[in-house]
Tab-separated table of N, CA and C and ligand atoms in Angstrom:
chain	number	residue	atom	x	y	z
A	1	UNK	N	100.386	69.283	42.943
A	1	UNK	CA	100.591	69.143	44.384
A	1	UNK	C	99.283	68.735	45.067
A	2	UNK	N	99.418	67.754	46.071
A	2	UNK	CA	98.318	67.175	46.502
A	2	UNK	C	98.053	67.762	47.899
A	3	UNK	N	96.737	68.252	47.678
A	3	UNK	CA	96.290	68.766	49.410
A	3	UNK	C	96.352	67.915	50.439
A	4	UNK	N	96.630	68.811	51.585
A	4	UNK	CA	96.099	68.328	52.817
A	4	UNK	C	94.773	67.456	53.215
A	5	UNK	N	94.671	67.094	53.848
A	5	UNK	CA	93.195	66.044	53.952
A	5	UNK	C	92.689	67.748	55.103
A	6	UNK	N	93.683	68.547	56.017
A	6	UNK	CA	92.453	69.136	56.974
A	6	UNK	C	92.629	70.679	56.530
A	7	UNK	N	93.499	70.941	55.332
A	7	UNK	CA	93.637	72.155	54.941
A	7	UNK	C	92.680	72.440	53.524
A	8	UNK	N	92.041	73.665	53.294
A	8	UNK	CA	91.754	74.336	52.276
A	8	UNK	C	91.508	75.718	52.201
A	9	UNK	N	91.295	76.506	51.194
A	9	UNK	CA	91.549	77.666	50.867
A	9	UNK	C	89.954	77.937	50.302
A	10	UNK	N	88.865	77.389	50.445
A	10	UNK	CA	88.012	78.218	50.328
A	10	UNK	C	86.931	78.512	51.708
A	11	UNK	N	86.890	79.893	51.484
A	11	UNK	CA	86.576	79.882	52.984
A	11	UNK	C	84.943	79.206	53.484
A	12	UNK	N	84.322	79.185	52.463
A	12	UNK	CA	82.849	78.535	52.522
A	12	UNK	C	83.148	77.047	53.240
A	13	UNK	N	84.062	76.086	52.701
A	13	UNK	CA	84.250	74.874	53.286
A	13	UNK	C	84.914	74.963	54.693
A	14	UNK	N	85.736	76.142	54.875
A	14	UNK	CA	85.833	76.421	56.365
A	14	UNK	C	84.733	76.674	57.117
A	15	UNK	N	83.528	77.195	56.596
A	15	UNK	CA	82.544	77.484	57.470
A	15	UNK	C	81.409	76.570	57.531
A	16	UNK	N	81.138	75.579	56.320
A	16	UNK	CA	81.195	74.636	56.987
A	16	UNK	C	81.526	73.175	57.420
A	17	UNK	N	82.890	73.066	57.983
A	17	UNK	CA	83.882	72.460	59.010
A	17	UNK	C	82.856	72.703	60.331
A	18	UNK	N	83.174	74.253	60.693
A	18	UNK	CA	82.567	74.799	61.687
A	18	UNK	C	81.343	74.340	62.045
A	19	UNK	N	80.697	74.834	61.129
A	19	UNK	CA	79.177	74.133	60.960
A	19	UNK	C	78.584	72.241	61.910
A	20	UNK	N	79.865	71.704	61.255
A	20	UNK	CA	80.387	70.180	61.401
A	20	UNK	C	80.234	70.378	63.062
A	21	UNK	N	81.248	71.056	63.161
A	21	UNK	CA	82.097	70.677	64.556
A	21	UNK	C	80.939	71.392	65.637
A	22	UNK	N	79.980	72.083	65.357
A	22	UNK	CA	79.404	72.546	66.351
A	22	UNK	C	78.514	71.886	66.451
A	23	UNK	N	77.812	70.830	65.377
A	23	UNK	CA	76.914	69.934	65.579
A	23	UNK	C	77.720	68.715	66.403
A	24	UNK	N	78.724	68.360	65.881
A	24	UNK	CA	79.351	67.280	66.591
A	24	UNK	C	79.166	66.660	65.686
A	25	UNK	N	79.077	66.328	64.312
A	25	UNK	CA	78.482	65.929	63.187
A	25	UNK	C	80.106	65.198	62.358
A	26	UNK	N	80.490	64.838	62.336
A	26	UNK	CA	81.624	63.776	61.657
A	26	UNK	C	81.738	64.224	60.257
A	27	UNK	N	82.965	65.482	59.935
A	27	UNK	CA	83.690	65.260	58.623
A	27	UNK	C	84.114	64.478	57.995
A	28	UNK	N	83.382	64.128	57.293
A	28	UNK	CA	84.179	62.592	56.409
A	28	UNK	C	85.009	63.187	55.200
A	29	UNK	N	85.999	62.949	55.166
A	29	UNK	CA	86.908	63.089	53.797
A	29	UNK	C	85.610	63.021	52.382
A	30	UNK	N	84.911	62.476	52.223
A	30	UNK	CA	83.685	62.152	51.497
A	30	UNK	C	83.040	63.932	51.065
A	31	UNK	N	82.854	64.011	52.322
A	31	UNK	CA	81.756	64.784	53.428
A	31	UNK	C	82.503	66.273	52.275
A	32	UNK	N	83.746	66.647	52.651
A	32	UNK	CA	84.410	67.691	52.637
A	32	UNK	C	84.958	67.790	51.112
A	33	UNK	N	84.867	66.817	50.660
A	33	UNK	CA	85.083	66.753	48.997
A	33	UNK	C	84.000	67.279	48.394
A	34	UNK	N	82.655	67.111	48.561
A	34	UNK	CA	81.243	67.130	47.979
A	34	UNK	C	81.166	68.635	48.602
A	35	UNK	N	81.686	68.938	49.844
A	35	UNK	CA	81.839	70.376	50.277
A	35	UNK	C	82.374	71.288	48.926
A	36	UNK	N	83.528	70.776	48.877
A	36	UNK	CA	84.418	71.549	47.490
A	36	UNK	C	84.548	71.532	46.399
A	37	UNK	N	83.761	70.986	46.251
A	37	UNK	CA	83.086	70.705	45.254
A	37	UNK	C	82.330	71.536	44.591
A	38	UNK	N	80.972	71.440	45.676
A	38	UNK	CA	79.696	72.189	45.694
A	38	UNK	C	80.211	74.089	45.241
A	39	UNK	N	81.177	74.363	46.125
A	39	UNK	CA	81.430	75.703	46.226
A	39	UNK	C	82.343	75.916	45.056
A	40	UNK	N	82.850	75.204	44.390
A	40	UNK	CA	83.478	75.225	43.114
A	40	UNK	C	82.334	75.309	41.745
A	41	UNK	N	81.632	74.853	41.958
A	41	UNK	CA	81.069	74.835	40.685
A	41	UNK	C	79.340	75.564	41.108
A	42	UNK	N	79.407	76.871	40.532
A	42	UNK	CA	78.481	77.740	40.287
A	42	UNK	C	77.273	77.453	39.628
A	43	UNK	N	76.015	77.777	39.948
A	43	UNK	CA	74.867	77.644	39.293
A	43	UNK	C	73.747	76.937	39.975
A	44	UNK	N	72.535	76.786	39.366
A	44	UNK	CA	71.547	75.988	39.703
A	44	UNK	C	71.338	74.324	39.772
A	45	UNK	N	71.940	73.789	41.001
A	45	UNK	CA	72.136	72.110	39.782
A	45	UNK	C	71.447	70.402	40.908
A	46	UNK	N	70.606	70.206	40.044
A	46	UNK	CA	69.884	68.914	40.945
A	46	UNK	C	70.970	68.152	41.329
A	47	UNK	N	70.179	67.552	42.587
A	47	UNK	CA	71.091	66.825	43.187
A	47	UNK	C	71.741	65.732	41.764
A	48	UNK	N	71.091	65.091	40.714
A	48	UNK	CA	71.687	64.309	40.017
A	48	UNK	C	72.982	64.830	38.993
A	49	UNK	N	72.690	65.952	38.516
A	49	UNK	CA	73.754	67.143	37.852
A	49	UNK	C	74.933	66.792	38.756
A	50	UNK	N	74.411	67.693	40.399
A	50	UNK	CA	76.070	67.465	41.042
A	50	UNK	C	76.456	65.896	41.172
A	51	UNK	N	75.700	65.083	41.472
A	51	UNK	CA	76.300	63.569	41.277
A	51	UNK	C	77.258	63.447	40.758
A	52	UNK	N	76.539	63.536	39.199
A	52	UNK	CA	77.420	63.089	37.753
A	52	UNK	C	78.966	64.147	37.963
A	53	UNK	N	78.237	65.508	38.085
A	53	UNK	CA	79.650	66.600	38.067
A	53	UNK	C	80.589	65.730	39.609
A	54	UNK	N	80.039	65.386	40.623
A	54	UNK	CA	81.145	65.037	41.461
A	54	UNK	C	81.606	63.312	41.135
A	55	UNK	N	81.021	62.284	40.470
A	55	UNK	CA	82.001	61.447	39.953
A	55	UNK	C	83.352	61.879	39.285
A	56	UNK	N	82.679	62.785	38.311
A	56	UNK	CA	84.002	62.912	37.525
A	56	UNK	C	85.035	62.607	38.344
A	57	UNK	N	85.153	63.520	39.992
A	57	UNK	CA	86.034	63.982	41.088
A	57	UNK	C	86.884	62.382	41.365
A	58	UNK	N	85.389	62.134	42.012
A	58	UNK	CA	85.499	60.873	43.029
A	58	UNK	C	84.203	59.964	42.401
A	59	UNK	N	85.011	58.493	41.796
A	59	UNK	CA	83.621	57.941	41.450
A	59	UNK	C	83.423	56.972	42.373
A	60	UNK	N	83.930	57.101	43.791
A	60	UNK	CA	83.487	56.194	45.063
A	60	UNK	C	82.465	57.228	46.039
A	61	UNK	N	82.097	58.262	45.754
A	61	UNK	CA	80.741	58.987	46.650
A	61	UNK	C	79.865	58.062	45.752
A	62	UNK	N	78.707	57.882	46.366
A	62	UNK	CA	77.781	57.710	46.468
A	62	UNK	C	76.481	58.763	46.132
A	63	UNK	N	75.174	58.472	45.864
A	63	UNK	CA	74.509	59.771	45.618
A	63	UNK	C	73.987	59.770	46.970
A	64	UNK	N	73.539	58.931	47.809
A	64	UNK	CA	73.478	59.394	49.286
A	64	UNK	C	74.089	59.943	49.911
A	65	UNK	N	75.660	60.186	49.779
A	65	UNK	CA	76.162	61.178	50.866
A	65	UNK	C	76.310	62.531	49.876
A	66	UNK	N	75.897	62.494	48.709
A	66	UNK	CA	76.393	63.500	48.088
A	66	UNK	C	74.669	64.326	48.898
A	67	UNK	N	73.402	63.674	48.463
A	67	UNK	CA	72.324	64.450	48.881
A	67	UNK	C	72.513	65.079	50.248
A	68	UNK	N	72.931	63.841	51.593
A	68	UNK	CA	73.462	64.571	52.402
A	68	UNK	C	73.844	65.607	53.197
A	69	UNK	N	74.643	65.459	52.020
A	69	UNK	CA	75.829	66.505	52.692
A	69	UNK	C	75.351	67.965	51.902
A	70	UNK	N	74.143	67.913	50.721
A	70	UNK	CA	73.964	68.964	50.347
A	70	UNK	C	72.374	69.673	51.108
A	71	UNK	N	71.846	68.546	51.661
A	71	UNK	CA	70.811	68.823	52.693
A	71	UNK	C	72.242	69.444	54.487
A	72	UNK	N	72.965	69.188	54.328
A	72	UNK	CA	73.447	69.600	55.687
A	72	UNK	C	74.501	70.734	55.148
A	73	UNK	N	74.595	70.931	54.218
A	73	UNK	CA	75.053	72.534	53.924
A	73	UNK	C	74.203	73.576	53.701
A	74	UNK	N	73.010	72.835	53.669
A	74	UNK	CA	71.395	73.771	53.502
A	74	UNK	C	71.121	74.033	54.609
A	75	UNK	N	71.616	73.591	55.633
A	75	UNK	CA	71.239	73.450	57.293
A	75	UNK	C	72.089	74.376	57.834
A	76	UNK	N	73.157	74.358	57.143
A	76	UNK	CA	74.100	75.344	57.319
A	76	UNK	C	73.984	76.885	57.459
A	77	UNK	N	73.559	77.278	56.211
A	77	UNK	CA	72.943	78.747	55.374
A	77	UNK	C	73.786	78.808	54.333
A	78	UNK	N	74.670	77.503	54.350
A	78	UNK	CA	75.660	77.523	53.112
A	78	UNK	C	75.496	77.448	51.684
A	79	UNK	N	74.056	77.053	51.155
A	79	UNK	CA	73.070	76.276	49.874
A	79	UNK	C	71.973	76.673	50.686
A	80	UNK	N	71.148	77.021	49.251
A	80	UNK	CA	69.825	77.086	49.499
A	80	UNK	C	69.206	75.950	48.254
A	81	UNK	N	68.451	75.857	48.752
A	81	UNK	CA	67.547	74.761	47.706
A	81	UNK	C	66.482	75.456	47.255
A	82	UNK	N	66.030	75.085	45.644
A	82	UNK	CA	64.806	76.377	45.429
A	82	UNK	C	63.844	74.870	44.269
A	83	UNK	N	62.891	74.984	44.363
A	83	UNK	CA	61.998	74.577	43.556
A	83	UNK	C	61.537	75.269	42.218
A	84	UNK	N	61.780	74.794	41.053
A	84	UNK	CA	61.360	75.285	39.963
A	84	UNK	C	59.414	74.324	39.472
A	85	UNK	N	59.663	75.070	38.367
A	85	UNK	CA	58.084	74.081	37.958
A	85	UNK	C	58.104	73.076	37.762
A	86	UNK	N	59.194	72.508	37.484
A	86	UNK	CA	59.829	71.122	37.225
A	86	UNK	C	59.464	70.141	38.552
A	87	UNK	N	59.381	70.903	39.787
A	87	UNK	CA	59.546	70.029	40.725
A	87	UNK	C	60.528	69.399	41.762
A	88	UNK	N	61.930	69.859	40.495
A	88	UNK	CA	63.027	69.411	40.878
A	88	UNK	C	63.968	70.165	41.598
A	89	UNK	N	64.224	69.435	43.131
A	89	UNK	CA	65.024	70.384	43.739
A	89	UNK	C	66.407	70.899	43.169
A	90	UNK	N	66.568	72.371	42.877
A	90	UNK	CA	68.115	73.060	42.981
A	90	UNK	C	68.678	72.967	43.390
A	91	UNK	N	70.186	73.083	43.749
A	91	UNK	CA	70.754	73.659	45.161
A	91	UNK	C	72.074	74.678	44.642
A	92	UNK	N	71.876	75.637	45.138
A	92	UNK	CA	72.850	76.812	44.919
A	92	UNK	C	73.598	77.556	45.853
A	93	UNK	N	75.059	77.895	45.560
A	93	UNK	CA	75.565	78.432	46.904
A	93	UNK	C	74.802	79.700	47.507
A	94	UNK	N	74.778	79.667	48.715
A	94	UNK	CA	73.615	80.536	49.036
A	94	UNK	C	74.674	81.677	49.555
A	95	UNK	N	74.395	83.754	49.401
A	95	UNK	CA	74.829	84.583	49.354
A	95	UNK	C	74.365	85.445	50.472
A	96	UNK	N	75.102	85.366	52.099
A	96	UNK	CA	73.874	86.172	52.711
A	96	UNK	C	73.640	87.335	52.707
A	97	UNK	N	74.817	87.938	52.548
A	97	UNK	CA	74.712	89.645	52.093
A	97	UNK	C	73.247	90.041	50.880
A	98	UNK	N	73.543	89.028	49.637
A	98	UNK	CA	72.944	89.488	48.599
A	98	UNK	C	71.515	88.341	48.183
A	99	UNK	N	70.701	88.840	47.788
A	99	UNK	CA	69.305	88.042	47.632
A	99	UNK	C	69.211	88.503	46.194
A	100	UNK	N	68.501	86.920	45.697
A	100	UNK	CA	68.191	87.014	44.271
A	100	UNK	C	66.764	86.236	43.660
A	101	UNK	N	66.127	86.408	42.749
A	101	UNK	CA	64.926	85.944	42.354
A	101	UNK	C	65.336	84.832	41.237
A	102	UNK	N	64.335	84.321	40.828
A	102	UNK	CA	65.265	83.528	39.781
A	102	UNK	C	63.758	83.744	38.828
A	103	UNK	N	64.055	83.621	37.602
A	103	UNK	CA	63.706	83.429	35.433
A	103	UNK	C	64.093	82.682	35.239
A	104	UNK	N	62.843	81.577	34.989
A	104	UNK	CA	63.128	80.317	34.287
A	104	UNK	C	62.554	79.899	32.963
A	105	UNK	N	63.511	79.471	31.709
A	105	UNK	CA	62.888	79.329	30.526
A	105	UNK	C	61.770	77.670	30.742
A	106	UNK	N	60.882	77.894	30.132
A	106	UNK	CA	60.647	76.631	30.267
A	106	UNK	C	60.794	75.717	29.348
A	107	UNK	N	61.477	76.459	28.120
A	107	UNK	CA	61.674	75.294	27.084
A	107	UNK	C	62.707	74.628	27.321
A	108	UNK	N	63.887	76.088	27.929
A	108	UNK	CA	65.431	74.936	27.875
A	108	UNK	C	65.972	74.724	28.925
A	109	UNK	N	64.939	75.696	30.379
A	109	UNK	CA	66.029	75.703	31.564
A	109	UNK	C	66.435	76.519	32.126
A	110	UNK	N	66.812	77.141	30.889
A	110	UNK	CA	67.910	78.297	31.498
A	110	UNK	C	67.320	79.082	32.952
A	111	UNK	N	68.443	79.470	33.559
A	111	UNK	CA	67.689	80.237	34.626
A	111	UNK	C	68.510	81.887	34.776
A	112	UNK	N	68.212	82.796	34.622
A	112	UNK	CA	68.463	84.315	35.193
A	112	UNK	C	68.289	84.398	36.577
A	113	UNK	N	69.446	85.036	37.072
A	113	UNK	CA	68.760	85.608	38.528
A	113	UNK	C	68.499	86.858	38.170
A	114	UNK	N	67.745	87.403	39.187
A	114	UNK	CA	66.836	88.577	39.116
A	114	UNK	C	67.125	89.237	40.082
A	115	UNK	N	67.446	90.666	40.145
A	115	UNK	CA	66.912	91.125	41.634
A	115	UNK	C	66.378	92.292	41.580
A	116	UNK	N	65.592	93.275	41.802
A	116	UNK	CA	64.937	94.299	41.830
A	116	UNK	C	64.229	94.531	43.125
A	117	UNK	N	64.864	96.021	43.157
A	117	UNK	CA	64.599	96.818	44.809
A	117	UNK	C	63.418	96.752	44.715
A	118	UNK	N	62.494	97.632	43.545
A	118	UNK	CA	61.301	97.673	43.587
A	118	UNK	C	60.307	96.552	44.122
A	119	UNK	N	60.508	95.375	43.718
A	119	UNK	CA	60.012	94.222	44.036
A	119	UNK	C	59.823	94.008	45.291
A	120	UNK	N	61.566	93.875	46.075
A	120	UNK	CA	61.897	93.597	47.310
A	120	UNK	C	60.867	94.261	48.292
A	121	UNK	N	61.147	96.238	47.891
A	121	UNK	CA	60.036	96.307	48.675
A	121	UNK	C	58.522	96.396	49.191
A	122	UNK	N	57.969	96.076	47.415
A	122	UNK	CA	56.555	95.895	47.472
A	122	UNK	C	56.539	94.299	48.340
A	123	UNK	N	57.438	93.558	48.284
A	123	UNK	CA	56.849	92.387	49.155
A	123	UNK	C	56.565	92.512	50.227
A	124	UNK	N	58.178	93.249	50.964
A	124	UNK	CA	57.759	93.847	52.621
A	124	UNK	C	56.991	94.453	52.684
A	125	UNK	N	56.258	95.850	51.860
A	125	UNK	CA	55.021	96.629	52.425
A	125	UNK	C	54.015	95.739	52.103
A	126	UNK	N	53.449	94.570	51.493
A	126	UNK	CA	52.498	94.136	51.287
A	126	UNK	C	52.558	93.330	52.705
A	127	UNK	N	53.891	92.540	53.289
A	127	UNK	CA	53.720	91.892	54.523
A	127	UNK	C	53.294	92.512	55.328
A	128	UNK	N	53.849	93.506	55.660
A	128	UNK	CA	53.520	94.445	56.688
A	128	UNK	C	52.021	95.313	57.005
A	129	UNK	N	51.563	95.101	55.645
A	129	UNK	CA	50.335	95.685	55.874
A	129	UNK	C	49.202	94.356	56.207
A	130	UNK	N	49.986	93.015	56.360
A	130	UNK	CA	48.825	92.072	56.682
A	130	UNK	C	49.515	91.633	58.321
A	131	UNK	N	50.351	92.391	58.740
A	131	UNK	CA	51.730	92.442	60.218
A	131	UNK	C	52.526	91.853	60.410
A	132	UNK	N	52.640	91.236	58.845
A	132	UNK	CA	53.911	89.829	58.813
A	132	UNK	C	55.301	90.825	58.777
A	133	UNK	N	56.271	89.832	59.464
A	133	UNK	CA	57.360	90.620	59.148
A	133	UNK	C	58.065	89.344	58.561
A	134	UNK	N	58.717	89.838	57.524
A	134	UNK	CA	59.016	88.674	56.506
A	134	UNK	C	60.686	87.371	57.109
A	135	UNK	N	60.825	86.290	56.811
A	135	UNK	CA	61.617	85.890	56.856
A	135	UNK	C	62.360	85.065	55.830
A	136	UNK	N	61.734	85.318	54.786
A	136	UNK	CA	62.251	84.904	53.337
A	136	UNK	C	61.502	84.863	52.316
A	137	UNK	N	61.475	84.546	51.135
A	137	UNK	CA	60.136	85.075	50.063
A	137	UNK	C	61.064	83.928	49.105
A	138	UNK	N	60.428	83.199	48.339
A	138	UNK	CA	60.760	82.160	46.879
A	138	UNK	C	59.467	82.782	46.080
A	139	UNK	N	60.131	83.392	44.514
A	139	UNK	CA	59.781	84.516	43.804
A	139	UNK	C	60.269	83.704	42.289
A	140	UNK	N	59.651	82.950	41.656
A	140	UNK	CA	59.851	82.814	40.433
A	140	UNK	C	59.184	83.292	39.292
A	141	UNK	N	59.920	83.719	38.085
A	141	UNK	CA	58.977	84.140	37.260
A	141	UNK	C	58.679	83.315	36.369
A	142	UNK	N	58.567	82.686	35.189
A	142	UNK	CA	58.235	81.522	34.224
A	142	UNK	C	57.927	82.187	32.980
A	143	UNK	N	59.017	81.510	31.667
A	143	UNK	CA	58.370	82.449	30.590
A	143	UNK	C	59.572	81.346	29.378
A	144	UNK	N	59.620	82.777	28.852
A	144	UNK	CA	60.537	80.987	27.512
A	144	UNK	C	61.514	82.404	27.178
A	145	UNK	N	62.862	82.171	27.156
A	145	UNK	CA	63.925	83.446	26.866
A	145	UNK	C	63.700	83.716	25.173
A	146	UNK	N	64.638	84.616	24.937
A	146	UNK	CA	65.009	85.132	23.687
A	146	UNK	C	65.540	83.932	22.652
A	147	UNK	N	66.107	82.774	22.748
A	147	UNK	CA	66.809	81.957	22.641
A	147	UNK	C	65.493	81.299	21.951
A	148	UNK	N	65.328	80.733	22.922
A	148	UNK	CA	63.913	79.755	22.637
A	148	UNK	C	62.550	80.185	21.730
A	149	UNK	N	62.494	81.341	21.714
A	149	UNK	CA	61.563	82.302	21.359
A	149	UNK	C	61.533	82.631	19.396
A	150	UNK	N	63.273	82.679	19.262
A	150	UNK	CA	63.613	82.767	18.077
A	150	UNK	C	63.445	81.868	17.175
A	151	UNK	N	63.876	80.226	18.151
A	151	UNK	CA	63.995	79.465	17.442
A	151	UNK	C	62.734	78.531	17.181
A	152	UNK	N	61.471	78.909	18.059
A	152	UNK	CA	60.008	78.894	17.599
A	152	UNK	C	59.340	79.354	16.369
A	153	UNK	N	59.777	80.682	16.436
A	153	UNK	CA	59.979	81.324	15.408
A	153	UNK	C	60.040	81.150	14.255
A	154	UNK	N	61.406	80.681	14.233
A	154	UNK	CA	61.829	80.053	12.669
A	154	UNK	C	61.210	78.701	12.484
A	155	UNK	N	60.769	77.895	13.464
A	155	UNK	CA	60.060	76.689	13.381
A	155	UNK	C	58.704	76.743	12.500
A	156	UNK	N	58.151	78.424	13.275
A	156	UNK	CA	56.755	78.362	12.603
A	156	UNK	C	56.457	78.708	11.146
A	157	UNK	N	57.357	79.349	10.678
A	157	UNK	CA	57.510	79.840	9.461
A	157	UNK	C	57.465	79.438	8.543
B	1	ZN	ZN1	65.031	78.852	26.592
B	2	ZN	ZN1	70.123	81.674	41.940
């Protein structure tokens, strides 16, 4: 069964519609695909990853409206974008209730999220004791997993 062009069921792409309409900003059928996209498929992924993953969809987007529209869901609070050592921008559905750190292998990628209270609040008392009051923190750690580690391992042997 084929959807509606102004109906959907996840509520992230309802919010941002909203988002859209309060800028005055023009939903493009395009626009709202790369929306549902985005919120469909979980994880850490460069703008070229979601490209390729949204041809599969639609191989008439473009990678300009796909960047876009993932820079104006970042505008949103809908995606956050995070920088690894790589350089290369992320973009991940962003959680506002819940905050996370990210572990990155550097041999293969992989990424862990992280979160630890302890952490959280040595950052705020360290702000606070210089009178910052914080408005966001990017916290990576860098190391090579279990995975990668093993198979060094057996390399060196
Ligand atoms: Zn690894
Ligand atoms: Zn993450």
């Amino acid at each position: 069964m084929k959807k509606e062009a102004e109906t959907t069921t996840q509520p992230s792409v309802h919010a941002f519609l909203d988002f859209m309409g309060r800028k005055g900003l023009n939903t493009t059928a395009q626009r709202k695909a790369i929306a549902e996209a985005f919120f469909d498929f979980p994880g850490h992924h460069s703008l070229e990853e979601f490209y390729l993953h949204i041809q599969k969809k639609d191989p008439s987007i473009g990678q300009t409206t796909v960047y876009r529209t993932l820079k104006l869901l970042c505008d949103a609070g809908l995606a956050t974008e995070t920088h690894f050592s790589d350089g290369i921008a992320r973009y991940e559905v962003a959680h506002p209730d819940s905050h996370h750190d990210h572990m990155v292998c550097l041999v293969c990628g992989t990424i862990v999220e992280i979160c630890d209270e302890r952490i959280e609040k040595l950052q705020k008392d360290i702000a606070s004791a210089h009178g910052f009051v914080l408005s966001g923190h990017v916290h990576n750690l860098y190391g090579i997993c279990p995975t990668c580690r093993a198979a060094r391992d057996t390399h060196s042997s």
